[in-house]
XYZ file of C-alpha atoms in Angstrom:
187
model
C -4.420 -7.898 5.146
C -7.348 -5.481 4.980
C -7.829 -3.082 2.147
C -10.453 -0.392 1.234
C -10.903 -0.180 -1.691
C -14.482 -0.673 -3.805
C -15.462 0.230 -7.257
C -12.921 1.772 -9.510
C -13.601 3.573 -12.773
C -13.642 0.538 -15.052
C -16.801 0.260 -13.696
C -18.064 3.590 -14.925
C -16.378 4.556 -18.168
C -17.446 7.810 -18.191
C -16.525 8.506 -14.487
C -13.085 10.179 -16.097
C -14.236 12.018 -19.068
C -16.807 13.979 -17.431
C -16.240 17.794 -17.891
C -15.735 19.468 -14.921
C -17.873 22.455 -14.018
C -16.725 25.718 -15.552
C -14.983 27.700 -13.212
C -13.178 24.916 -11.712
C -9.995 24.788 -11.639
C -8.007 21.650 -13.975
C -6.797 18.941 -11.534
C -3.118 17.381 -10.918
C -2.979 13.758 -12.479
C -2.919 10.412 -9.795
C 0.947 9.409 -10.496
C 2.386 6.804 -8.635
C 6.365 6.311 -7.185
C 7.913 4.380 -4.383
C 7.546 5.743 -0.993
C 9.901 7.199 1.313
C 10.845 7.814 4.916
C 9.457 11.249 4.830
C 6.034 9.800 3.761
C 5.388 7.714 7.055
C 3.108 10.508 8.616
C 0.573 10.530 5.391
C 0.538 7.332 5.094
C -0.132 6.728 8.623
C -2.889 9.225 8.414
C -4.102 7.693 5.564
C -4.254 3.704 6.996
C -6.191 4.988 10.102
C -9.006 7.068 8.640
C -9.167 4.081 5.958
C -9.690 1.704 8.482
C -12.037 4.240 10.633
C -14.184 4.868 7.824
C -14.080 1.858 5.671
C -14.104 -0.978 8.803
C -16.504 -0.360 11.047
C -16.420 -3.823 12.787
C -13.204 -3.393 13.751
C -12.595 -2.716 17.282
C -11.545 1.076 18.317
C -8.039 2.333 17.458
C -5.586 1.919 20.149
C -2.426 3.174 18.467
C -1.486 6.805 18.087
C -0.425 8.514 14.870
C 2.789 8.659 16.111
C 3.031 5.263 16.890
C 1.543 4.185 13.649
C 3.931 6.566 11.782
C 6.581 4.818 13.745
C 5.713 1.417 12.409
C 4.938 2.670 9.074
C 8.609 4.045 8.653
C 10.244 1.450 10.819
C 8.375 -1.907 9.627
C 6.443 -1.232 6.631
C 9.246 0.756 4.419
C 12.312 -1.214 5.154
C 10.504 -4.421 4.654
C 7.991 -3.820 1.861
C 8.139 -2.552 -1.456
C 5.898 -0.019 -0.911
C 4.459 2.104 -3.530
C 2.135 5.622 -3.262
C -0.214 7.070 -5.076
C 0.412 11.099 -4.902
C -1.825 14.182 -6.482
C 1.058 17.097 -6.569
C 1.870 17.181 -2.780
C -1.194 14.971 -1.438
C -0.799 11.210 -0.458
C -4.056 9.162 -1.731
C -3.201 5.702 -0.948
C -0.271 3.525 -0.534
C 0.578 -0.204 -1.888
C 3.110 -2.384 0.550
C 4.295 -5.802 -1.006
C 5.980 -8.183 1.227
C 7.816 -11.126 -1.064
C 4.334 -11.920 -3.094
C 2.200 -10.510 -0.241
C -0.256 -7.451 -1.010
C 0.377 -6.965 2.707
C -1.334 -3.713 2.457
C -3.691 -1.106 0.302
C -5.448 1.761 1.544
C -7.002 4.653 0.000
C -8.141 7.856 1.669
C -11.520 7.916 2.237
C -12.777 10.451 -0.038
C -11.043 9.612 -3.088
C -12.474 5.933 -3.161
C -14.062 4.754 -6.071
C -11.609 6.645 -8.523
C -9.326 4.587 -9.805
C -6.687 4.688 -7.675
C -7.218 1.692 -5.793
C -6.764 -0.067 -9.348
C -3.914 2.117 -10.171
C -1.925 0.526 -7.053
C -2.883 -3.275 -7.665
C -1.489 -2.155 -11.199
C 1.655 -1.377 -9.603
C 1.460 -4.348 -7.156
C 1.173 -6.441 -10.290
C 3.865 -5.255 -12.280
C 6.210 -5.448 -9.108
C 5.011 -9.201 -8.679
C 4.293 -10.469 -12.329
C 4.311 -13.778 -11.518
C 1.392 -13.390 -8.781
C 0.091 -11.846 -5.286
C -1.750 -13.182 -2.684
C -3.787 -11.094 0.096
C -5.685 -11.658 3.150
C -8.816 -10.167 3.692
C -11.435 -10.168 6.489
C -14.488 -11.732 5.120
C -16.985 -8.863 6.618
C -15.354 -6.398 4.141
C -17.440 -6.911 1.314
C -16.300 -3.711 -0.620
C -12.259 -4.940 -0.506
C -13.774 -8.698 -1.419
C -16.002 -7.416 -4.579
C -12.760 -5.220 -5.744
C -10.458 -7.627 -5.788
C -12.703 -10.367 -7.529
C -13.281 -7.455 -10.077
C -9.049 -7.860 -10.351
C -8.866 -11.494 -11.028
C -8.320 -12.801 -7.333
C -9.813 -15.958 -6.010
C -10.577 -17.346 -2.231
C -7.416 -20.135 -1.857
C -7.939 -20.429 1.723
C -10.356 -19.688 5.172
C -9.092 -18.516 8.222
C -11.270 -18.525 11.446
C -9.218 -15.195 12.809
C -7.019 -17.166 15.132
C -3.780 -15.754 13.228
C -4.898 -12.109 13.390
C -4.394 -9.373 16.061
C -8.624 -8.263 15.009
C -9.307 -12.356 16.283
C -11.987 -11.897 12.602
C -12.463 -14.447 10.340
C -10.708 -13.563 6.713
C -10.204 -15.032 3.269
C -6.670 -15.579 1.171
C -7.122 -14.605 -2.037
C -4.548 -14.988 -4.961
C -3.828 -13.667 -8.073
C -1.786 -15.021 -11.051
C -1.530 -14.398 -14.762
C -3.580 -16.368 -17.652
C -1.102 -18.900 -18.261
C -0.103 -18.398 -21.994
C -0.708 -20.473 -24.672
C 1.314 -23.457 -25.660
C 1.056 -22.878 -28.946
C 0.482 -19.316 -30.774
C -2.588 -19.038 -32.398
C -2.504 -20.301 -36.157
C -0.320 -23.120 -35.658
C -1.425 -26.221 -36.535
């Protein structure tokens, strides 16, 4: 799995609260809800100009919009649980969890750096509690740094043998503190 995300806002607490300039006009919150069918084309348009923009090393598209609408609505929906992040009508990035997979997570690529890469994994993470693992080629440095900002560790090295890119990559994994066995002021 590749992702593109970076920095989020946690990294810049006042990244939120600035005022905007006077004049401007109040922006739509970043909500999230499950996808559906009729999403496939903006989500397809958003996983290839993520990729474009965010991936450089990877080689040159060879799939179509329509064809990566097609697997988007044929693959990715019916077999992922697969979660977008929406402002009003516009698509920002999408979340697809296969079993305990983070199969996928893309942002467009000017609203990186915003929070709603985070907001996803949040969403990720509350669909999986119990943990999510990812693969991630190692050249991506941003999607790497963002998800060791979340928690996630390197469990395992690929060579690139077992993806259609032939790139070395990283499995990372996620999984809650493990809580206490005893509740603080017991003896």
């Amino acid at each position: 799995m590749d992702t593109d995300t970076g920095r989020d806002t946690a990294d810049d607490p006042g990244a939120m609260a600035r005022p905007a300039p006077p004049g401007t006009p109040p922006t739509l919150p970043v909500t999230t809800r499950l996808a559906l069918p009729i999403d496939a084309p903006a989500i397809a348009a958003v996983h290839q100009a993520s990729r474009q923009a965010t991936m450089p090393y990877l080689p040159p598209q060879r799939r179509t919009h329509e064809e990566v609408t097609r697997w988007i609505r044929e693959i990715v929906l019916p077999q992922c649980h697969t979660v977008v992040a929406v402002r009003g009508p516009e698509l920002l990035g999408y979340a697809a969890v296969q079993g305990d997979l983070l199969d996928q997570l893309y942002l467009r690529p000017d609203v990186r750096r915003a929070g709603i890469g985070t907001l996803l994994l949040a969403e990720a993470r509350r669909y999986r509690p119990d943990g999510l693992s990812l693969h991630v080629f190692q050249l991506n440095a941003d999607a790497r740094a963002f998800y060791a900002h979340h928690g996630f560790r390197v469990v395992a090295i690929h060579d690139g043998r077992a993806n259609m890119e032939n790139l070395p990559e990283l499995t990372l994994r996620w999984a809650p503190a493990p809580e206490p066995l005893f509740p603080r002021g017991t003896p």
